[in-house]
Short mmCIF file of C-alpha atoms in Angstrom, two decimals:
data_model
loop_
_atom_site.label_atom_id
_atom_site.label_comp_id
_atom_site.label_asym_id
_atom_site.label_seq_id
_atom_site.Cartn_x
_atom_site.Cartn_y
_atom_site.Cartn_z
CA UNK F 1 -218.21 0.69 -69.01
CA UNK F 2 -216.71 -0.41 -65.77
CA UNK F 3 -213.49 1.06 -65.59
CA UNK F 4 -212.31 0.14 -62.28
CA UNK F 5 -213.07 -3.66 -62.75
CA UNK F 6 -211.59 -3.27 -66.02
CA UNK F 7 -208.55 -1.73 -64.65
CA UNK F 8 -208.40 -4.30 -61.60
CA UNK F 9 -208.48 -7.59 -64.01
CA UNK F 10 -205.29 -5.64 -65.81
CA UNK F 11 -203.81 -4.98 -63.32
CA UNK F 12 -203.93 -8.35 -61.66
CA UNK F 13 -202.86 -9.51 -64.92
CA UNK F 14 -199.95 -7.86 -65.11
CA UNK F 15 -198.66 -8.76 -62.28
CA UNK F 16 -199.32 -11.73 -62.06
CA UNK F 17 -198.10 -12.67 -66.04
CA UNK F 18 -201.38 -14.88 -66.38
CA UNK F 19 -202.68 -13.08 -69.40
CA UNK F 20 -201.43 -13.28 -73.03
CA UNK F 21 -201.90 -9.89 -73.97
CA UNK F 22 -199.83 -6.75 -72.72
CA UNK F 23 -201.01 -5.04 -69.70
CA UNK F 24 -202.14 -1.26 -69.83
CA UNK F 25 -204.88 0.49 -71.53
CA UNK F 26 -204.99 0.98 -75.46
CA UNK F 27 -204.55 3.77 -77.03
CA UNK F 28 -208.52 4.09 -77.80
CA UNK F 29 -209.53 3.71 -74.36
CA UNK F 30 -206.93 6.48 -73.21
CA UNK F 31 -208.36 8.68 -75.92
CA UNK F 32 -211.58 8.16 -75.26
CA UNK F 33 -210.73 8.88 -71.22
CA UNK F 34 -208.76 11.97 -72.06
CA UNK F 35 -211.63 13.28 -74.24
CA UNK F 36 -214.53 12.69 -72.01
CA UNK F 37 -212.51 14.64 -68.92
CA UNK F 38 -211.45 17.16 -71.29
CA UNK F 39 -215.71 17.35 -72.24
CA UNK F 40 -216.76 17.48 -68.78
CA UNK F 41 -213.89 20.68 -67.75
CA UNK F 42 -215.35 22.70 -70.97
CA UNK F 43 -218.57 22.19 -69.96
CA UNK F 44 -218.20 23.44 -66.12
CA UNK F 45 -216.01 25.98 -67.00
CA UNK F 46 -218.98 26.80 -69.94
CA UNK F 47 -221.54 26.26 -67.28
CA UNK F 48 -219.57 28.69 -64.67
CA UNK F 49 -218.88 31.70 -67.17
CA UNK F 50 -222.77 31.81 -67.86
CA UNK F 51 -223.74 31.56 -64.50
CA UNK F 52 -221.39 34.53 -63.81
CA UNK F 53 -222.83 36.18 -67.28
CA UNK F 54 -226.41 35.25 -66.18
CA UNK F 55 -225.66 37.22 -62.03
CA UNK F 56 -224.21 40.47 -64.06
CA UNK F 57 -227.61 40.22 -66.27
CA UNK F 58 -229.75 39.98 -63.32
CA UNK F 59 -227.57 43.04 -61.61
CA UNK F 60 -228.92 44.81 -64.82
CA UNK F 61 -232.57 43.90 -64.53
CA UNK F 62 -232.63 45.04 -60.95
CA UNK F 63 -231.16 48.71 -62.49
CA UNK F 64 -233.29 48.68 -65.34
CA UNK F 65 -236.24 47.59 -63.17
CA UNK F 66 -235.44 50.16 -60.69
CA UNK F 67 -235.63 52.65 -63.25
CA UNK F 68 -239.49 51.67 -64.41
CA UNK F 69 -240.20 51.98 -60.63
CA UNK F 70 -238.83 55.58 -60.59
CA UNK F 71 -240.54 56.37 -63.81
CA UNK F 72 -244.21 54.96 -62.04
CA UNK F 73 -243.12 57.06 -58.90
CA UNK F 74 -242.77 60.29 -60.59
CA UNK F 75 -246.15 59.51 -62.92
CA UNK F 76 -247.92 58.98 -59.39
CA UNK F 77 -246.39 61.84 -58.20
CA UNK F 78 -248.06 63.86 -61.00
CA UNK F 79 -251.55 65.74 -59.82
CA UNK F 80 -254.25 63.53 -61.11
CA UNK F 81 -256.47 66.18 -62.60
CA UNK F 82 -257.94 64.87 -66.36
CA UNK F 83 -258.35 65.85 -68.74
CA UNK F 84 -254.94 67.67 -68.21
CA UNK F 85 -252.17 66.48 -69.17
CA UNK F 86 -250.25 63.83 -69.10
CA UNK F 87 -253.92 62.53 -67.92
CA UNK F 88 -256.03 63.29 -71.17
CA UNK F 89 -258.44 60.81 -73.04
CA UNK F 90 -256.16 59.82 -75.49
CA UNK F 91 -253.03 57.65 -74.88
CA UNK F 92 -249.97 59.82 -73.99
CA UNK F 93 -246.62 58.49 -74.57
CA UNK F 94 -243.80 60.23 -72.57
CA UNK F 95 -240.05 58.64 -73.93
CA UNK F 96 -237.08 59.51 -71.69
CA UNK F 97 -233.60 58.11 -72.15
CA UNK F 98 -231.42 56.79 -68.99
CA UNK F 99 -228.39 54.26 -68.92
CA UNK F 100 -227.48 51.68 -66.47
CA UNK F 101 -224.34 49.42 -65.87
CA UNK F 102 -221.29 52.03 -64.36
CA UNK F 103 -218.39 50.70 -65.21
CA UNK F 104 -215.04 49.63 -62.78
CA UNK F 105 -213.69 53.05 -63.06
CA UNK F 106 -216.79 54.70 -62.68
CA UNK F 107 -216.76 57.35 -65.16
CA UNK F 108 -219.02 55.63 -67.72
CA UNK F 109 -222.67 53.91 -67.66
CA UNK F 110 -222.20 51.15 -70.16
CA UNK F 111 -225.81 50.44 -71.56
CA UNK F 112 -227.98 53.38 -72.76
CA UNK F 113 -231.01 52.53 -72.71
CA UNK F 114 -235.36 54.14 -73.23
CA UNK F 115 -238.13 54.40 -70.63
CA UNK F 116 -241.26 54.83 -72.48
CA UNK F 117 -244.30 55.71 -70.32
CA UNK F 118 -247.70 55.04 -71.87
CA UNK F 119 -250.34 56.41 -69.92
CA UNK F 120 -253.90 55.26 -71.40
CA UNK F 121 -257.38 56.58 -70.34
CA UNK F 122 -259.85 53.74 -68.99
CA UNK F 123 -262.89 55.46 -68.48
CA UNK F 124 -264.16 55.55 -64.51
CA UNK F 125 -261.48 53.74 -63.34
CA UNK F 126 -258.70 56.32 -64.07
CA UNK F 127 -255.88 56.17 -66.06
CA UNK F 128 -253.36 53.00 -66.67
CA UNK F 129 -249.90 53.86 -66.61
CA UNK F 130 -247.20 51.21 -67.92
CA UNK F 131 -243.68 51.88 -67.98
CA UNK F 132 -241.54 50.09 -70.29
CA UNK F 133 -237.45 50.32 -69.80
CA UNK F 134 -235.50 48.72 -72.28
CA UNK F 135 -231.84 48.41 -72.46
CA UNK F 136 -229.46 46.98 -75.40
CA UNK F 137 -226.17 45.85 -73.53
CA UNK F 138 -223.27 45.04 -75.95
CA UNK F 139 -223.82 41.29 -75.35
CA UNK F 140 -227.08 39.15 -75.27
CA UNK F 141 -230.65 40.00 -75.71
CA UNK F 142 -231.93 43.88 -74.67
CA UNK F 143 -232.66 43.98 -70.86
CA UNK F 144 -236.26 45.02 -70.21
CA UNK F 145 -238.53 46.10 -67.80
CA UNK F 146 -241.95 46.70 -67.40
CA UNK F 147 -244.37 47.56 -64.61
CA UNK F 148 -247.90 48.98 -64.94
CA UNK F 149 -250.37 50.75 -62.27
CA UNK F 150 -253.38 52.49 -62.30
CA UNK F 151 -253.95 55.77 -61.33
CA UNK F 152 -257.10 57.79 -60.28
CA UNK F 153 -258.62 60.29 -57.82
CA UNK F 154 -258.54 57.70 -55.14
CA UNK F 155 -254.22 57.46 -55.30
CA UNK F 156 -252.44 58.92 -52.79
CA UNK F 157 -251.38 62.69 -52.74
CA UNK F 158 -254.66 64.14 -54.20
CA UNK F 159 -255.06 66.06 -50.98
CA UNK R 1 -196.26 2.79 -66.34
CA UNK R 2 -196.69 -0.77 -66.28
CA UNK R 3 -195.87 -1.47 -62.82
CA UNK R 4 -196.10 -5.47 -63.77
CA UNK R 5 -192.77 -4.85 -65.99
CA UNK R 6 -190.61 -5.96 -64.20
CA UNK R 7 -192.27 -9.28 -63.62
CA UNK R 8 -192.54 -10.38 -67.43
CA UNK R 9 -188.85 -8.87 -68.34
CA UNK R 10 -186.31 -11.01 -68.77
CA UNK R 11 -183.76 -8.51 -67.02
CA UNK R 12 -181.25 -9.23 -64.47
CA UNK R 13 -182.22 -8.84 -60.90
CA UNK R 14 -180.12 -5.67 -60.39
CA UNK R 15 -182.17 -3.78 -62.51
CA UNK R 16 -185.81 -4.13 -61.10
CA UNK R 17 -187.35 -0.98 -60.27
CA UNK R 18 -188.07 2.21 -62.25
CA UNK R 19 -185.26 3.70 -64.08
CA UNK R 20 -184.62 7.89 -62.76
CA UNK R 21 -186.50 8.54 -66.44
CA UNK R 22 -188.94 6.80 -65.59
CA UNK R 23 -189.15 8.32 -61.90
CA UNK R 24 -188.93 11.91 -63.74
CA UNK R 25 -191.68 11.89 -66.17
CA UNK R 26 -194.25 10.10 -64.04
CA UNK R 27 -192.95 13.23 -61.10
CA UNK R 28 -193.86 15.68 -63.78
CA UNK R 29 -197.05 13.99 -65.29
CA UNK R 30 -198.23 13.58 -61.87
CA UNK R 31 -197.54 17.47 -61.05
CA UNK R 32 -198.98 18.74 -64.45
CA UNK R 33 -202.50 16.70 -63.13
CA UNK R 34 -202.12 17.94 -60.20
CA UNK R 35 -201.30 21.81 -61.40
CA UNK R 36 -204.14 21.75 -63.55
CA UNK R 37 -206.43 20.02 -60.89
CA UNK R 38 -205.52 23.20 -59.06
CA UNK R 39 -206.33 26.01 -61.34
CA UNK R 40 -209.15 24.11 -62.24
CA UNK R 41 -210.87 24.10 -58.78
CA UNK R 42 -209.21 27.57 -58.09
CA UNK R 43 -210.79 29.36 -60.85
CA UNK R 44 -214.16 27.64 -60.47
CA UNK R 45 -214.09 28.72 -56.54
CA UNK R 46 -212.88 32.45 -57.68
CA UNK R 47 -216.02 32.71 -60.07
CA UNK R 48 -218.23 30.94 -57.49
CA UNK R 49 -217.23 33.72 -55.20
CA UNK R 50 -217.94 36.36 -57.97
CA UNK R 51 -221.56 35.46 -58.68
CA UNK R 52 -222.53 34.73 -54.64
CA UNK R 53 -220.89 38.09 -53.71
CA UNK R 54 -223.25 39.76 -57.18
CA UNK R 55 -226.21 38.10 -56.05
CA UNK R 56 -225.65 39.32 -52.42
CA UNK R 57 -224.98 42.71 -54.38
CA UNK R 58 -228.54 42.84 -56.49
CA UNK R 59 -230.60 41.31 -53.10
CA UNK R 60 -228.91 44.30 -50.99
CA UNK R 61 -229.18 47.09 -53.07
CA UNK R 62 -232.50 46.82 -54.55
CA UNK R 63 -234.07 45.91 -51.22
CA UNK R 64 -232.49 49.32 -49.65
CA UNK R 65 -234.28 51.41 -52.51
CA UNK R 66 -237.51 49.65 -52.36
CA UNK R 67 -237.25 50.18 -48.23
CA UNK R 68 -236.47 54.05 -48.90
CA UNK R 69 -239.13 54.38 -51.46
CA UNK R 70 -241.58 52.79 -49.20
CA UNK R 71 -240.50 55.17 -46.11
CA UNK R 72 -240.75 58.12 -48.08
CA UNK R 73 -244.46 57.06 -49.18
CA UNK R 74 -245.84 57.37 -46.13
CA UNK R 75 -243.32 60.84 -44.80
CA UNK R 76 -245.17 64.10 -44.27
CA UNK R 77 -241.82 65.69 -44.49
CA UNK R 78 -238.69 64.96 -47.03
CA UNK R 79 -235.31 66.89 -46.80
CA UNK R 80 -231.92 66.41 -48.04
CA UNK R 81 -228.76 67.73 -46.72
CA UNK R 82 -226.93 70.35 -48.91
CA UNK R 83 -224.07 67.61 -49.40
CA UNK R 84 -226.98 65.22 -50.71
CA UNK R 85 -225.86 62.15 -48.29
CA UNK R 86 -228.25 62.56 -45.82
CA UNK R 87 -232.22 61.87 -46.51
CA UNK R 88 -234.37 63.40 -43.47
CA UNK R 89 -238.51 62.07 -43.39
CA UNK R 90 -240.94 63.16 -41.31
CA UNK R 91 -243.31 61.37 -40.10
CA UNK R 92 -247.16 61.77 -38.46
CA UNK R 93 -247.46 59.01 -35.51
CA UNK R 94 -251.09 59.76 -34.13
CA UNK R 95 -253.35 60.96 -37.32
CA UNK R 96 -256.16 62.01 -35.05
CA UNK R 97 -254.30 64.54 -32.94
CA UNK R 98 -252.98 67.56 -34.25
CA UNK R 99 -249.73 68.12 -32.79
CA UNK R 100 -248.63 71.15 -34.98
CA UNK R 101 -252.01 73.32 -34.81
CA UNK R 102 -252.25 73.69 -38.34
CA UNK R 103 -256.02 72.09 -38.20
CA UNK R 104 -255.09 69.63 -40.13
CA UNK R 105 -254.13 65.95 -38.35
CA UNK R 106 -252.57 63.89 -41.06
CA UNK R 107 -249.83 66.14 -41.58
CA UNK R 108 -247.44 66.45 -37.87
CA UNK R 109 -244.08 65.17 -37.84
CA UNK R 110 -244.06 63.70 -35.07
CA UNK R 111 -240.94 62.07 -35.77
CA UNK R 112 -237.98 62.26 -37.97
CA UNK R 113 -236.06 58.95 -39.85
CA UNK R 114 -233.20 59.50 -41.63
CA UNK R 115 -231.27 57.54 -44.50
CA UNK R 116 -227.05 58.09 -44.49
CA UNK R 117 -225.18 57.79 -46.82
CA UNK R 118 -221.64 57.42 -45.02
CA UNK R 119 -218.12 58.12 -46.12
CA UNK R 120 -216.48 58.99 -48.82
CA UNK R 121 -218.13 60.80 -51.85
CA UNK R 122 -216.79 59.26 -54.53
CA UNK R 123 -217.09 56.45 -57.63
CA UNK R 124 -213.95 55.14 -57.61
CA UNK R 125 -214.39 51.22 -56.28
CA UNK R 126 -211.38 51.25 -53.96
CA UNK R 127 -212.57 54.66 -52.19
CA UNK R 128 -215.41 53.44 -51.52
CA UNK R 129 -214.49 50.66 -50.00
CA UNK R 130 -215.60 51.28 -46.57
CA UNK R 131 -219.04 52.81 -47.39
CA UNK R 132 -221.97 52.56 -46.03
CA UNK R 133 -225.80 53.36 -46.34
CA UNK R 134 -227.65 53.29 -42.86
CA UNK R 135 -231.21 53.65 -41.53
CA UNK R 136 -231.76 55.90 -38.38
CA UNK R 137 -234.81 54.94 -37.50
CA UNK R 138 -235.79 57.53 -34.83
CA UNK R 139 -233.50 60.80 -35.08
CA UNK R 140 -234.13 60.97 -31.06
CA UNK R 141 -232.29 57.88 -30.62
CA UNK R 142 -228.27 56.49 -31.24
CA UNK R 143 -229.78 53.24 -32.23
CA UNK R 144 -229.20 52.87 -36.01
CA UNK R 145 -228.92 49.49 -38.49
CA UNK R 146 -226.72 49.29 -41.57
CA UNK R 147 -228.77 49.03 -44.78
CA UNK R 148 -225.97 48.31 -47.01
CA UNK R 149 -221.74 47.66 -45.59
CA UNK R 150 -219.30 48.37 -47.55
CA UNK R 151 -219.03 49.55 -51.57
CA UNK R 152 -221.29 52.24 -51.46
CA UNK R 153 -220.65 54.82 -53.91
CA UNK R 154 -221.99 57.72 -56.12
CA UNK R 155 -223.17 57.85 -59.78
CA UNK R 156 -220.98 60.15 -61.56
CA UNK R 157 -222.25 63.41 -61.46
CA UNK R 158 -225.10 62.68 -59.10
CA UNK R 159 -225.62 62.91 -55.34
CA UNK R 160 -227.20 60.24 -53.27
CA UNK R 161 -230.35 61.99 -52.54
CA UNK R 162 -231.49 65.10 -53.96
CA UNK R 163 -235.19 66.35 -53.52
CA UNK R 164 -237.22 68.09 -55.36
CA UNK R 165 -240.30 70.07 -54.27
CA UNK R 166 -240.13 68.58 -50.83
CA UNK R 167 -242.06 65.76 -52.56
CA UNK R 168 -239.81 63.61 -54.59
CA UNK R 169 -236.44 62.23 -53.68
CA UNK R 170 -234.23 61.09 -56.21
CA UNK R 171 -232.11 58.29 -54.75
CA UNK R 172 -229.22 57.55 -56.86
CA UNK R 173 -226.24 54.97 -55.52
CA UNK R 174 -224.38 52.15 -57.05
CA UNK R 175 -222.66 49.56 -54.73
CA UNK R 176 -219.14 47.93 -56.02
CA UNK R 177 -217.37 45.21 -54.52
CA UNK R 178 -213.36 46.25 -53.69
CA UNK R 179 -212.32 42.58 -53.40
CA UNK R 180 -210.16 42.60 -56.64
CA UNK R 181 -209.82 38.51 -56.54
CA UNK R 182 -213.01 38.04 -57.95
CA UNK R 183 -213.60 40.29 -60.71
CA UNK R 184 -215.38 43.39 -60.69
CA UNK R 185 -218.82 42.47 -59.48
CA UNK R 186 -221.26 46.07 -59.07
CA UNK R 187 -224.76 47.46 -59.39
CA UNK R 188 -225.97 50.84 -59.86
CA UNK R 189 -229.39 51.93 -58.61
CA UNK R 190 -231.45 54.94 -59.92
CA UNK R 191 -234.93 55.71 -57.98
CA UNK R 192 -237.73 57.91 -57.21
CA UNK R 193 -238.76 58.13 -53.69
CA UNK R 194 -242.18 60.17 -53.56
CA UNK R 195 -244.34 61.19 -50.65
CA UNK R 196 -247.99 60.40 -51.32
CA UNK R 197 -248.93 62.25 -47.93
CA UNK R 198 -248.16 65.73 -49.13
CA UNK R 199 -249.42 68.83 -48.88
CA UNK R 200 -251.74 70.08 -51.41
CA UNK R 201 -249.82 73.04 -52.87
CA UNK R 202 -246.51 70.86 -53.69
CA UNK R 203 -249.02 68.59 -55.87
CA UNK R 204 -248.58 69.63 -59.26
CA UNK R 205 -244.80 68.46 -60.07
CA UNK R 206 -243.33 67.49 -64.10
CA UNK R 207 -242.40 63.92 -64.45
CA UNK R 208 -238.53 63.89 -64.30
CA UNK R 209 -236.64 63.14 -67.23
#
């Protein structure tokens, strides 16, 4: 629909009195205007909340996957000495719990959350550790993260 | 409005023109457009503001962590200051020469880094306004560069840095933004700096919970 053409023609005859009908837009085309601006405001202002929504989520998935990075730290940190533990020849599972998300007064984290290290035996090349942190915010699907190495008598700090 | 009114109306010539009514409600249509063109672009701008100065937020913070972490890897040495805002490494420059006379070469500290945590100790987002995390790259030297500016601030309960064993440093620090315009934007980081250049005795350490 060419609005501007349409509006132009109107206008010209309007002013000019050449045309039979009355000058103006109906009350269809207004509607139809009206609605399609009021469409195109909910949808930015939709489209602007969940980009704000989405750059709060992604705040949280740096925290949570800052947290798996601690947990892998402190695992390496562990002397690598199998078969004793937490490197033995069966899977060990070691569950902590940590929350992320302080909130404006910052008294409170908002979103508890699990770390769940699973560190598996794989023979001659050592053991591989994967750290899984998972975090259930009020809103939206749980925030996880996940990070794996593998650790051996060739890591660092087996002095 | 039909501006070509006047034209097709029969009315006398004195009256041509738009009536004070008429002047009054196309004023006030014209301002209610205009009012909610306004608050329309102003409240897209504010949120605009809000994500750039989060995503700014998440980029800062978790590249200071993963730059401390990756310090403290390679540090023969790891302190904290009793207050828990100061991080001190130490570091081996030359592993063939043994500068200490232990008879060991990997293990001088030849020289020391540090990681400040500066101003006030606090969580409240308005105290720590002014806030900021530096990198002194060489404790010999003034020359130091600003990690993170501004919004620094504690986890509640928790110091910045607090090390355990001389092996591990547990870096805790959340950074808020104080500009109250544009909502509450914040992130709170939680990590585990560890030195894989350690001495043999300090190996054998629990995981943290």
């Amino acid at each position: 629909m060419r609005l501007g053409s349409q509006f132009s023609v109107r206008w010209e005859k309007a002013v000019t009195g050449s045309g039979k009908t009355a000058g103006g837009f109906t009350i269809v085309e207004t509607v139809l205007a009206m609605s399609l601006t009021v469409l195109l405001c909910i949808s930015t202002l939709g489209a602007i909340l969940e980009m704000q929504f989405s750059s709060k989520r992604v705040a949280d998935y740096t925290s949570a996957m800052a947290v798996a990075e601690a947990k892998v730290q402190d695992i390496r940190a562990v002397y690598y000495n199998p078969p004793n533990w937490p490197f033995t020849l069966s899977t060990v599972y070691v569950t902590n719990q940590n929350s992320i998300s302080l909130n404006q007064a910052g008294t409170t984290f908002q979103i508890p959350g699990t770390v769940i290290s699973k560190i598996d035996y794989q023979g001659s090349l050592g053991h591989l550790v994967t750290v899984t942190a998972t975090f259930n915010p009020s809103r939206g699907r749980p925030v996880t993260a996940t990070l794996q190495t593998v650790v051996n008598s060739y890591s660092g700090g087996q002095q | 409005m039909r501006p070509g009114h006047s034209h097709t109306s029969p009315r006398p010539q004195r009256t041509l023109g738009y009536t004070i009514i008429e002047v009054m409600i196309a004023s006030t249509l014209g301002l209610m457009v205009l009012a909610a063109g306004y608050s329309f672009l102003f409240f897209t701008l504010r949120a605009m503001s809000g994500i750039s100065a989060q995503s700014v937020m998440n980029q800062k913070g978790a590249n200071a962590l993963e730059f401390i972490e990756s310090r403290a890897r390679l540090a023969t040495y790891m302190a904290t200051s009793s207050s828990g805002n100061t991080l001190t490494l130490g570091f081996d420059d030359d592993p063939t020469r043994d500068t200490d006379g232990d008879a060991k070469t990997y293990d001088d500290r030849d020289h020391y880094e540090q990681f400040k945590f500066i101003g006030t100790s606090s969580t409240n987002v308005l105290a720590c306004a002014t806030n900021n995390l530096i990198y002194i790259p060489n404790t010999n030297s003034t020359y130091q560069r600003v990690l993170i500016s501004g919004g620094v601030r504690n986890l509640p309960g928790f110091k910045v840095f607090s090390t355990t064993n001389s092996v591990i440093t547990v870096v805790r620090f959340g950074i808020a933004d104080p500009k109250t315009s544009d909502h509450y934007q914040a992130i709170d980081l939680q990590g585990s700096a560890v030195s894989l250049n350690r001495l043999w005795n300090t190996n054998v350490i629990t995981i943290a919970p």
